[in-house]
mmCIF file of C-alpha atoms and ligand atoms in Angstrom:
data_model
loop_
_atom_site.group_PDB
_atom_site.id
_atom_site.type_symbol
_atom_site.label_atom_id
_atom_site.label_comp_id
_atom_site.label_asym_id
_atom_site.label_seq_id
_atom_site.Cartn_x
_atom_site.Cartn_y
_atom_site.Cartn_z
ATOM 1 C CA MET A 1 0.000 0.000 0.000
ATOM 2 C CA SER A 2 1.356 3.454 -0.819
ATOM 3 C CA THR A 3 0.863 6.464 1.488
ATOM 4 C CA VAL A 4 0.233 10.013 0.229
ATOM 5 C CA LEU A 5 2.894 12.227 1.783
ATOM 6 C CA SER A 6 3.076 15.941 2.443
ATOM 7 C CA ILE A 7 6.109 16.924 0.364
ATOM 8 C CA PRO A 8 6.672 20.675 0.022
ATOM 9 C CA ARG A 9 7.452 22.486 -3.229
ATOM 10 C CA SER A 10 9.560 25.631 -3.411
ATOM 11 C CA VAL A 11 8.895 27.215 -6.812
ATOM 12 C CA SER A 12 5.766 27.695 -8.896
ATOM 13 C CA TRP A 13 5.014 29.651 -12.042
ATOM 14 C CA ASN A 14 1.882 31.822 -12.085
ATOM 15 C CA GLY A 15 1.961 32.889 -15.723
ATOM 16 C CA ASP A 16 3.285 36.366 -14.982
ATOM 17 C CA SER A 17 5.073 35.899 -11.651
ATOM 18 C CA ILE A 18 6.889 33.263 -9.585
ATOM 19 C CA SER A 19 5.814 32.062 -6.136
ATOM 20 C CA LEU A 20 8.865 31.236 -4.108
ATOM 21 C CA LEU A 21 9.108 29.588 -0.728
ATOM 22 C CA ASN A 22 11.555 31.870 1.098
ATOM 23 C CA GLN A 23 14.030 29.306 2.428
ATOM 24 C CA THR A 24 15.891 31.866 4.539
ATOM 25 C CA LYS A 25 12.848 32.108 6.836
ATOM 26 C CA LEU A 26 12.386 28.360 7.383
ATOM 27 C CA PRO A 27 11.492 26.694 9.661
ATOM 28 C CA ILE A 28 10.276 29.614 11.772
ATOM 29 C CA GLU A 29 8.112 31.119 9.046
ATOM 30 C CA VAL A 30 6.621 29.596 5.917
ATOM 31 C CA GLU A 31 6.634 32.635 3.647
ATOM 32 C CA TYR A 32 5.883 32.583 -0.074
ATOM 33 C CA LYS A 33 7.310 35.548 -1.958
ATOM 34 C CA THR A 34 6.053 36.771 -5.306
ATOM 35 C CA LEU A 35 8.827 37.538 -7.787
ATOM 36 C CA THR A 36 7.848 39.765 -10.694
ATOM 37 C CA THR A 37 11.150 40.890 -12.212
ATOM 38 C CA VAL A 38 14.398 39.318 -13.323
ATOM 39 C CA GLN A 39 16.139 41.391 -10.622
ATOM 40 C CA ASP A 40 13.886 39.788 -7.980
ATOM 41 C CA VAL A 41 14.983 36.370 -9.247
ATOM 42 C CA TRP A 42 18.703 37.262 -9.219
ATOM 43 C CA GLU A 43 18.445 38.651 -5.685
ATOM 44 C CA SER A 44 16.532 35.604 -4.391
ATOM 45 C CA ILE A 45 19.181 33.246 -5.771
ATOM 46 C CA VAL A 46 22.058 35.294 -4.310
ATOM 47 C CA ALA A 47 20.338 35.565 -0.910
ATOM 48 C CA LEU A 48 19.633 31.775 -0.805
ATOM 49 C CA GLU A 49 15.892 32.382 -0.674
ATOM 50 C CA VAL A 50 15.930 29.642 -3.276
ATOM 51 C CA ARG A 51 18.890 27.292 -3.235
ATOM 52 C CA GLY A 52 19.857 23.762 -4.190
ATOM 53 C CA ALA A 53 21.202 23.138 -7.686
ATOM 54 C CA PRO A 54 18.041 22.027 -9.553
ATOM 55 C CA ALA A 55 15.791 24.599 -7.832
ATOM 56 C CA ILE A 56 18.215 27.387 -8.750
ATOM 57 C CA GLY A 57 18.076 26.254 -12.388
ATOM 58 C CA ILE A 58 14.277 26.064 -12.418
ATOM 59 C CA THR A 59 13.904 29.500 -10.825
ATOM 60 C CA ALA A 60 16.394 31.061 -13.234
ATOM 61 C CA ALA A 61 14.508 29.510 -16.176
ATOM 62 C CA PHE A 62 11.284 31.105 -14.903
ATOM 63 C CA GLY A 63 13.287 34.316 -14.427
ATOM 64 C CA LEU A 64 14.004 34.345 -18.157
ATOM 65 C CA ALA A 65 10.333 33.620 -18.889
ATOM 66 C CA LEU A 66 9.391 36.546 -16.650
ATOM 67 C CA ALA A 67 11.834 38.865 -18.384
ATOM 68 C CA ALA A 68 10.791 37.718 -21.860
ATOM 69 C CA LYS A 69 7.101 38.399 -21.131
ATOM 70 C CA ASN A 70 7.884 42.075 -20.746
ATOM 71 C CA TYR A 71 10.197 42.577 -23.724
ATOM 72 C CA GLU A 72 8.956 45.213 -26.112
ATOM 73 C CA ALA A 73 11.248 43.899 -28.830
ATOM 74 C CA GLU A 74 10.290 44.924 -32.342
ATOM 75 C CA ASP A 75 11.789 41.845 -33.970
ATOM 76 C CA ILE A 76 13.308 38.480 -33.114
ATOM 77 C CA THR A 77 16.866 39.825 -33.294
ATOM 78 C CA GLU A 78 16.140 42.370 -30.595
ATOM 79 C CA PHE A 79 14.324 39.689 -28.577
ATOM 80 C CA LEU A 80 17.374 37.392 -28.718
ATOM 81 C CA GLU A 81 19.700 40.224 -27.681
ATOM 82 C CA ASN A 82 17.513 40.961 -24.660
ATOM 83 C CA LEU A 83 17.384 37.272 -23.781
ATOM 84 C CA GLN A 84 21.181 36.972 -23.931
ATOM 85 C CA THR A 85 21.553 40.016 -21.661
ATOM 86 C CA ASN A 86 19.180 38.562 -19.086
ATOM 87 C CA ARG A 87 20.795 35.138 -19.412
ATOM 88 C CA ALA A 88 24.213 36.627 -18.569
ATOM 89 C CA TYR A 89 22.737 38.577 -15.662
ATOM 90 C CA LEU A 90 21.084 35.510 -14.077
ATOM 91 C CA ALA A 91 24.210 33.418 -14.741
ATOM 92 C CA SER A 92 26.186 35.863 -12.567
ATOM 93 C CA SER A 93 24.133 35.030 -9.456
ATOM 94 C CA ARG A 94 26.063 31.953 -8.232
ATOM 95 C CA PRO A 95 29.022 30.155 -9.858
ATOM 96 C CA THR A 96 29.138 26.535 -8.680
ATOM 97 C CA ALA A 97 25.844 24.719 -9.355
ATOM 98 C CA VAL A 98 25.959 23.853 -13.049
ATOM 99 C CA ASN A 99 22.165 23.413 -13.191
ATOM 100 C CA LEU A 100 21.896 27.209 -13.290
ATOM 101 C CA PHE A 101 23.857 27.463 -16.552
ATOM 102 C CA TRP A 102 22.289 24.275 -17.938
ATOM 103 C CA ALA A 103 18.757 25.623 -17.435
ATOM 104 C CA LEU A 104 19.583 29.079 -18.808
ATOM 105 C CA ASP A 105 21.219 27.511 -21.869
ATOM 106 C CA ARG A 106 18.240 25.226 -22.430
ATOM 107 C CA VAL A 107 15.767 28.089 -22.331
ATOM 108 C CA THR A 108 17.967 30.238 -24.574
ATOM 109 C CA ALA A 109 18.406 27.392 -27.079
ATOM 110 C CA SER A 110 14.647 26.768 -27.180
ATOM 111 C CA VAL A 111 14.160 29.945 -29.249
ATOM 112 C CA ASP A 112 16.945 29.211 -31.739
ATOM 113 C CA ASP A 113 14.581 28.437 -34.586
ATOM 114 C CA THR A 114 11.781 30.913 -33.860
ATOM 115 C CA PHE A 115 10.890 33.774 -36.217
ATOM 116 C CA THR A 116 8.418 35.873 -34.269
ATOM 117 C CA VAL A 117 8.608 37.578 -30.897
ATOM 118 C CA GLU A 118 5.255 36.109 -29.808
ATOM 119 C CA GLU A 119 6.346 32.565 -30.610
ATOM 120 C CA ALA A 120 9.665 33.088 -28.823
ATOM 121 C CA LYS A 121 7.902 34.358 -25.682
ATOM 122 C CA GLN A 122 5.745 31.219 -25.622
ATOM 123 C CA ARG A 123 8.718 28.936 -26.200
ATOM 124 C CA VAL A 124 10.677 30.430 -23.305
ATOM 125 C CA GLU A 125 7.771 29.911 -20.936
ATOM 126 C CA GLN A 126 7.093 26.358 -22.190
ATOM 127 C CA GLU A 127 10.742 25.372 -21.852
ATOM 128 C CA ALA A 128 10.944 26.670 -18.276
ATOM 129 C CA LEU A 129 7.815 24.696 -17.360
ATOM 130 C CA LEU A 130 9.222 21.607 -19.053
ATOM 131 C CA ILE A 131 12.464 21.862 -17.066
ATOM 132 C CA GLN A 132 10.432 21.873 -13.858
ATOM 133 C CA GLU A 133 8.168 18.977 -14.908
ATOM 134 C CA GLU A 134 11.128 16.885 -16.030
ATOM 135 C CA ASP A 135 13.003 17.520 -12.797
ATOM 136 C CA GLU A 136 10.132 16.136 -10.737
ATOM 137 C CA ARG A 137 10.080 12.918 -12.807
ATOM 138 C CA VAL A 138 13.865 12.672 -12.744
ATOM 139 C CA CYS A 139 14.042 13.081 -8.965
ATOM 140 C CA ARG A 140 11.465 10.358 -8.434
ATOM 141 C CA THR A 141 13.454 8.026 -10.667
ATOM 142 C CA ILE A 142 16.659 8.852 -8.780
ATOM 143 C CA GLY A 143 14.776 7.983 -5.592
ATOM 144 C CA GLU A 144 13.722 4.616 -7.018
ATOM 145 C CA HIS A 145 17.296 3.729 -7.994
ATOM 146 C CA ALA A 146 18.667 4.962 -4.665
ATOM 147 C CA LEU A 147 16.144 2.943 -2.705
ATOM 148 C CA THR A 148 17.614 -0.288 -4.121
ATOM 149 C CA LEU A 149 20.770 0.525 -2.142
ATOM 150 C CA PHE A 150 19.036 0.558 1.246
ATOM 151 C CA GLN A 151 17.448 -2.069 3.438
ATOM 152 C CA GLU A 152 14.630 -1.984 5.959
ATOM 153 C CA GLY A 153 15.815 -0.354 9.194
ATOM 154 C CA ASP A 154 18.944 1.308 7.738
ATOM 155 C CA SER A 155 20.245 4.528 9.301
ATOM 156 C CA VAL A 156 21.608 6.935 6.715
ATOM 157 C CA LEU A 157 23.491 10.220 7.148
ATOM 158 C CA THR A 158 23.063 13.248 4.881
ATOM 159 C CA ILE A 159 24.306 16.831 4.748
ATOM 160 C CA CYS A 160 22.793 20.119 3.618
ATOM 161 C CA ASN A 161 19.425 19.917 1.890
ATOM 162 C CA ALA A 162 19.196 17.895 -1.298
ATOM 163 C CA GLY A 163 15.481 17.533 -0.802
ATOM 164 C CA SER A 164 12.173 18.497 -2.316
ATOM 165 C CA ILE A 165 12.689 22.234 -1.843
ATOM 166 C CA ALA A 166 16.098 22.032 -3.541
ATOM 167 C CA THR A 167 14.461 20.573 -6.678
ATOM 168 C CA ALA A 168 11.055 20.482 -8.387
ATOM 169 C CA ARG A 169 9.918 17.784 -5.935
ATOM 170 C CA TYR A 170 11.279 14.782 -3.958
ATOM 171 C CA GLY A 171 14.893 15.949 -4.066
ATOM 172 C CA THR A 172 17.896 13.850 -5.006
ATOM 173 C CA ALA A 173 19.585 12.541 -1.849
ATOM 174 C CA LEU A 174 16.289 12.756 0.060
ATOM 175 C CA ALA A 175 14.129 11.153 -2.659
ATOM 176 C CA PRO A 176 14.713 7.560 -1.455
ATOM 177 C CA PHE A 177 13.457 8.500 2.007
ATOM 178 C CA TYR A 178 10.167 9.800 0.610
ATOM 179 C CA LEU A 179 9.758 6.725 -1.568
ATOM 180 C CA ALA A 180 10.575 4.416 1.339
ATOM 181 C CA LYS A 181 7.950 6.158 3.426
ATOM 182 C CA GLU A 182 5.393 5.813 0.624
ATOM 183 C CA LYS A 183 6.110 2.078 0.441
ATOM 184 C CA GLY A 184 5.979 1.588 4.208
ATOM 185 C CA MET A 185 9.713 0.868 4.503
ATOM 186 C CA ASN A 186 11.468 2.245 7.584
ATOM 187 C CA LEU A 187 14.657 4.215 7.048
ATOM 188 C CA LYS A 188 16.184 6.489 9.663
ATOM 189 C CA VAL A 189 17.811 9.708 8.502
ATOM 190 C CA TYR A 190 20.512 11.627 10.375
ATOM 191 C CA ALA A 191 20.721 15.228 9.137
ATOM 192 C CA SER A 192 23.932 17.144 9.676
ATOM 193 C CA GLU A 193 23.105 20.758 10.569
ATOM 194 C CA THR A 194 25.379 22.200 7.862
ATOM 195 C CA ARG A 195 27.040 25.333 9.074
ATOM 196 C CA PRO A 196 27.312 28.138 8.179
ATOM 197 C CA VAL A 197 23.704 28.676 7.095
ATOM 198 C CA LEU A 198 22.171 25.501 8.499
ATOM 199 C CA GLN A 199 20.408 23.995 5.498
ATOM 200 C CA GLY A 200 20.390 20.635 7.311
ATOM 201 C CA ALA A 201 18.995 21.935 10.586
ATOM 202 C CA ARG A 202 16.493 24.350 9.070
ATOM 203 C CA LEU A 203 15.426 22.701 5.819
ATOM 204 C CA THR A 204 16.105 18.950 5.732
ATOM 205 C CA THR A 205 14.572 18.336 9.145
ATOM 206 C CA TRP A 206 11.616 20.601 8.275
ATOM 207 C CA GLU A 207 10.698 18.877 5.045
ATOM 208 C CA LEU A 208 11.282 15.286 6.194
ATOM 209 C CA GLN A 209 9.391 15.865 9.437
ATOM 210 C CA GLN A 210 6.321 17.045 7.493
ATOM 211 C CA ALA A 211 6.278 13.825 5.493
ATOM 212 C CA GLY A 212 6.649 11.752 8.651
ATOM 213 C CA VAL A 213 10.144 10.514 7.765
ATOM 214 C CA ASP A 214 12.162 9.500 10.839
ATOM 215 C CA VAL A 215 14.836 12.231 11.020
ATOM 216 C CA THR A 216 17.342 13.102 13.745
ATOM 217 C CA LEU A 217 19.405 16.293 13.767
ATOM 218 C CA ILE A 218 23.098 16.328 14.660
ATOM 219 C CA THR A 219 25.672 19.116 14.562
ATOM 220 C CA ASP A 220 28.385 18.783 11.926
ATOM 221 C CA ASN A 221 31.080 17.862 14.452
ATOM 222 C CA MET A 222 29.013 14.890 15.660
ATOM 223 C CA ALA A 223 29.312 13.004 12.367
ATOM 224 C CA ALA A 224 32.145 10.599 13.263
ATOM 225 C CA ASN A 225 30.645 9.833 16.634
ATOM 226 C CA THR A 226 27.196 9.292 15.135
ATOM 227 C CA ILE A 227 28.497 6.887 12.487
ATOM 228 C CA GLN A 228 30.291 4.951 15.216
ATOM 229 C CA THR A 229 27.556 4.873 17.834
ATOM 230 C CA LYS A 230 24.330 4.864 15.791
ATOM 231 C CA GLY A 231 25.250 2.254 13.225
ATOM 232 C CA ILE A 232 25.047 4.500 10.192
ATOM 233 C CA SER A 233 25.081 2.151 7.214
ATOM 234 C CA ALA A 234 25.596 4.715 4.428
ATOM 235 C CA ILE A 235 26.014 8.406 3.629
ATOM 236 C CA ILE A 236 24.049 9.992 0.783
ATOM 237 C CA VAL A 237 24.509 13.539 -0.505
ATOM 238 C CA GLY A 238 23.444 15.704 -3.435
ATOM 239 C CA ALA A 239 25.718 17.544 -5.850
ATOM 240 C CA ASP A 240 26.196 20.959 -7.392
ATOM 241 C CA ARG A 241 28.541 19.870 -10.170
ATOM 242 C CA ILE A 242 29.936 16.492 -11.178
ATOM 243 C CA VAL A 243 32.774 16.645 -13.704
ATOM 244 C CA SER A 244 34.008 14.113 -16.306
ATOM 245 C CA ASN A 245 36.030 12.008 -13.877
ATOM 246 C CA GLY A 246 33.306 11.903 -11.191
ATOM 247 C CA ASP A 247 34.846 14.491 -8.856
ATOM 248 C CA THR A 248 31.873 16.139 -7.181
ATOM 249 C CA ALA A 249 31.288 19.619 -5.770
ATOM 250 C CA ASN A 250 28.686 19.729 -3.027
ATOM 251 C CA LYS A 251 28.017 21.673 0.163
ATOM 252 C CA ILE A 252 31.064 22.388 2.312
ATOM 253 C CA GLY A 253 31.569 19.455 4.667
ATOM 254 C CA THR A 254 30.714 16.785 2.104
ATOM 255 C CA PHE A 255 34.375 15.921 1.457
ATOM 256 C CA GLY A 256 34.919 15.359 5.181
ATOM 257 C CA LEU A 257 31.970 12.973 5.318
ATOM 258 C CA ALA A 258 33.384 11.017 2.361
ATOM 259 C CA ILE A 259 36.671 10.604 4.245
ATOM 260 C CA LEU A 260 34.738 9.391 7.294
ATOM 261 C CA ALA A 261 32.833 6.896 5.145
ATOM 262 C CA LYS A 262 36.141 5.439 3.947
ATOM 263 C CA TYR A 263 37.466 5.218 7.512
ATOM 264 C CA PHE A 264 34.326 3.437 8.720
ATOM 265 C CA ASN A 265 34.081 1.340 5.549
ATOM 266 C CA ILE A 266 30.510 2.387 4.725
ATOM 267 C CA PRO A 267 29.272 3.410 1.253
ATOM 268 C CA PHE A 268 29.309 7.072 0.245
ATOM 269 C CA TYR A 269 26.647 7.839 -2.383
ATOM 270 C CA VAL A 270 26.091 10.931 -4.525
ATOM 271 C CA ALA A 271 22.578 11.375 -5.953
ATOM 272 C CA ALA A 272 22.188 13.799 -8.849
ATOM 273 C CA PRO A 273 20.372 14.322 -12.148
ATOM 274 C CA LEU A 274 22.228 14.534 -15.472
ATOM 275 C CA SER A 275 21.622 18.301 -15.350
ATOM 276 C CA THR A 276 24.198 18.429 -12.516
ATOM 277 C CA PHE A 277 26.957 16.866 -14.644
ATOM 278 C CA ASP A 278 29.496 19.058 -16.373
ATOM 279 C CA PRO A 279 31.311 16.926 -18.938
ATOM 280 C CA THR A 280 33.185 20.025 -20.178
ATOM 281 C CA LEU A 281 35.424 19.985 -17.090
ATOM 282 C CA GLU A 282 38.104 17.310 -16.626
ATOM 283 C CA THR A 283 38.628 17.252 -12.856
ATOM 284 C CA GLY A 284 37.291 18.848 -9.683
ATOM 285 C CA LYS A 285 40.202 21.322 -9.719
ATOM 286 C CA ASP A 286 38.448 23.089 -12.614
ATOM 287 C CA ILE A 287 35.280 23.810 -10.608
ATOM 288 C CA ILE A 288 34.776 27.386 -9.435
ATOM 289 C CA ILE A 289 33.951 27.262 -5.736
ATOM 290 C CA GLU A 290 31.758 30.092 -4.521
ATOM 291 C CA GLU A 291 33.036 32.039 -1.522
ATOM 292 C CA ARG A 292 30.249 33.767 0.338
ATOM 293 C CA ASN A 293 30.109 36.739 2.657
ATOM 294 C CA THR A 294 31.876 36.670 6.022
ATOM 295 C CA GLU A 295 28.704 37.352 8.039
ATOM 296 C CA GLU A 296 27.534 33.799 7.326
ATOM 297 C CA VAL A 297 30.435 32.629 9.527
ATOM 298 C CA THR A 298 30.699 35.451 12.074
ATOM 299 C CA HIS A 299 26.943 35.467 12.730
ATOM 300 C CA ILE A 300 24.236 32.866 13.342
ATOM 301 C CA GLN A 301 20.807 34.011 12.200
ATOM 302 C CA GLY A 302 21.917 37.653 12.410
ATOM 303 C CA VAL A 303 23.508 37.382 15.871
ATOM 304 C CA ARG A 304 27.260 37.964 16.056
ATOM 305 C CA THR A 305 29.194 34.951 17.433
ATOM 306 C CA ALA A 306 32.779 35.972 16.498
ATOM 307 C CA PRO A 307 34.847 39.092 17.247
ATOM 308 C CA GLU A 308 34.599 42.143 14.974
ATOM 309 C CA GLY A 309 37.372 42.286 12.409
ATOM 310 C CA ILE A 310 38.228 38.560 12.520
ATOM 311 C CA GLY A 311 39.528 37.011 9.282
ATOM 312 C CA VAL A 312 37.063 34.554 7.737
ATOM 313 C CA TYR A 313 37.254 31.882 5.033
ATOM 314 C CA ASN A 314 33.814 30.880 3.764
ATOM 315 C CA PRO A 315 33.790 28.484 0.803
ATOM 316 C CA ALA A 316 30.209 27.338 0.132
ATOM 317 C CA PHE A 317 31.261 24.011 -1.408
ATOM 318 C CA ASP A 318 34.070 21.475 -1.433
ATOM 319 C CA VAL A 319 35.076 18.847 -3.963
ATOM 320 C CA THR A 320 34.954 15.149 -3.128
ATOM 321 C CA PRO A 321 37.464 13.184 -5.220
ATOM 322 C CA ASN A 322 35.943 10.390 -7.294
ATOM 323 C CA GLU A 323 37.870 7.642 -5.471
ATOM 324 C CA LEU A 324 35.875 8.345 -2.298
ATOM 325 C CA ILE A 325 32.503 7.967 -4.048
ATOM 326 C CA THR A 326 31.041 4.446 -3.923
ATOM 327 C CA ALA A 327 28.353 5.181 -6.528
ATOM 328 C CA ILE A 328 26.639 8.071 -8.298
ATOM 329 C CA ILE A 329 22.876 7.648 -8.552
ATOM 330 C CA THR A 330 21.277 9.277 -11.602
ATOM 331 C CA GLU A 331 17.947 8.990 -13.400
ATOM 332 C CA GLN A 332 19.746 6.768 -15.929
ATOM 333 C CA GLY A 333 20.851 4.307 -13.276
ATOM 334 C CA ILE A 334 23.702 3.856 -10.813
ATOM 335 C CA LEU A 335 27.264 4.618 -11.893
ATOM 336 C CA ARG A 336 30.137 2.736 -10.272
ATOM 337 C CA GLY A 337 33.763 1.998 -10.959
ATOM 338 C CA ASN A 338 35.384 3.933 -13.779
ATOM 339 C CA TYR A 339 33.420 7.192 -13.667
ATOM 340 C CA LYS A 340 35.328 8.672 -16.593
ATOM 341 C CA GLU A 341 34.056 5.915 -18.863
ATOM 342 C CA GLU A 342 30.589 5.747 -17.310
ATOM 343 C CA ILE A 343 30.034 9.499 -17.537
ATOM 344 C CA ALA A 344 31.384 9.670 -21.094
ATOM 345 C CA ARG A 345 28.867 6.950 -22.025
ATOM 346 C CA LEU A 346 26.022 8.957 -20.462
ATOM 347 C CA PHE A 347 26.840 11.982 -22.591
ATOM 348 C CA GLU A 348 27.650 10.189 -25.864
HETATM 349 O O1 LIG B 1 24.344 26.602 -1.095
HETATM 350 P P1 LIG B 1 23.195 25.680 -1.419
HETATM 351 O O2 LIG B 1 22.223 25.548 -0.300
HETATM 352 O O3 LIG B 1 22.560 26.031 -2.739
HETATM 353 O O4 LIG B 1 23.901 24.264 -1.602
HETATM 354 C C1 LIG B 1 23.078 23.171 -1.922
HETATM 355 C C2 LIG B 1 23.799 21.871 -1.983
HETATM 356 O O5 LIG B 1 24.997 21.785 -1.828
HETATM 357 C C3 LIG B 1 22.963 20.677 -2.389
HETATM 358 O O6 LIG B 1 23.450 19.511 -1.800
HETATM 359 C C4 LIG B 1 23.008 20.486 -3.906
HETATM 360 O O7 LIG B 1 22.712 21.683 -4.556
HETATM 361 C C5 LIG B 1 22.069 19.428 -4.367
HETATM 362 S S1 LIG B 1 20.367 19.900 -4.233
HETATM 363 C C6 LIG B 1 19.456 18.615 -4.868
#
């Protein structure tokens, strides 16, 4: 028997505006913002009001649809120039998650063979909607593949939020937990709080709790102890960019968990759609890692916790080398072994 779960969504298209679950306010407040301009979209992405690689891509695609609606272009050439300008603007919001660039490129390419401004406006909107619809299907499929890796009663550790609100629905790393719940299978999730901005504590716990998934919060420095004492059988994380050799950028702290998994001899899984792969880059060294503002480290929820004037290093992501990754779970199946070959085959 399958159970109907309460699984939140973060982004929806209203035809002339975007409704966005403001993730900076969670879990204290469930606020939906209305975005009406491309600037609103850029600012929401930068401020992490929407975050998570696929959700950033979806929102940016709707951002282009929003912008395109209001173009007063006289001909298709002017329309395409405007679209390229807005594409570049949205692409400047965050550098690491490749889904942003993938989605913007897809929407831009969708008007390649259009001749009229009206047709191009429709195409942009349709493509953005398609990206969102596809992502929901893809995430569910990732969840189905991932679920084959777990057994009844397993305890699994995750970091950050690679869940429903980081995607169109279901999430990537969190998808198997929703599907398990639907099927009546018991999995226990340990969510690492994920300093500096607490996506694990604020978002992962919030969304899994609503669906009735068994979730326990730990601070980041409790990971080794929790694996040792709570019988964690696997670690599963999302990704912001996976390059040709399988090296994977994900939320800062992921690399450390992969090292722990090796020490404790438990599998370390990455769950991600093909839209998170970047076959143009050879190794993880080529990935641009976003560094964010110092207040994220010196303050917690706006309250200062470090001295004024202190030096701060705040990389938002780290890169896990391919040799620490047991398997990469995609909508096309589970990749293992020689990632270079497996990934090349996926993008043939
Ligand atoms: O800085 P964020 O919150 O956008 O970082 C998000 C992550 O690192 C996620 O794990 C990743 O984007 C995958 S979301 C399905």
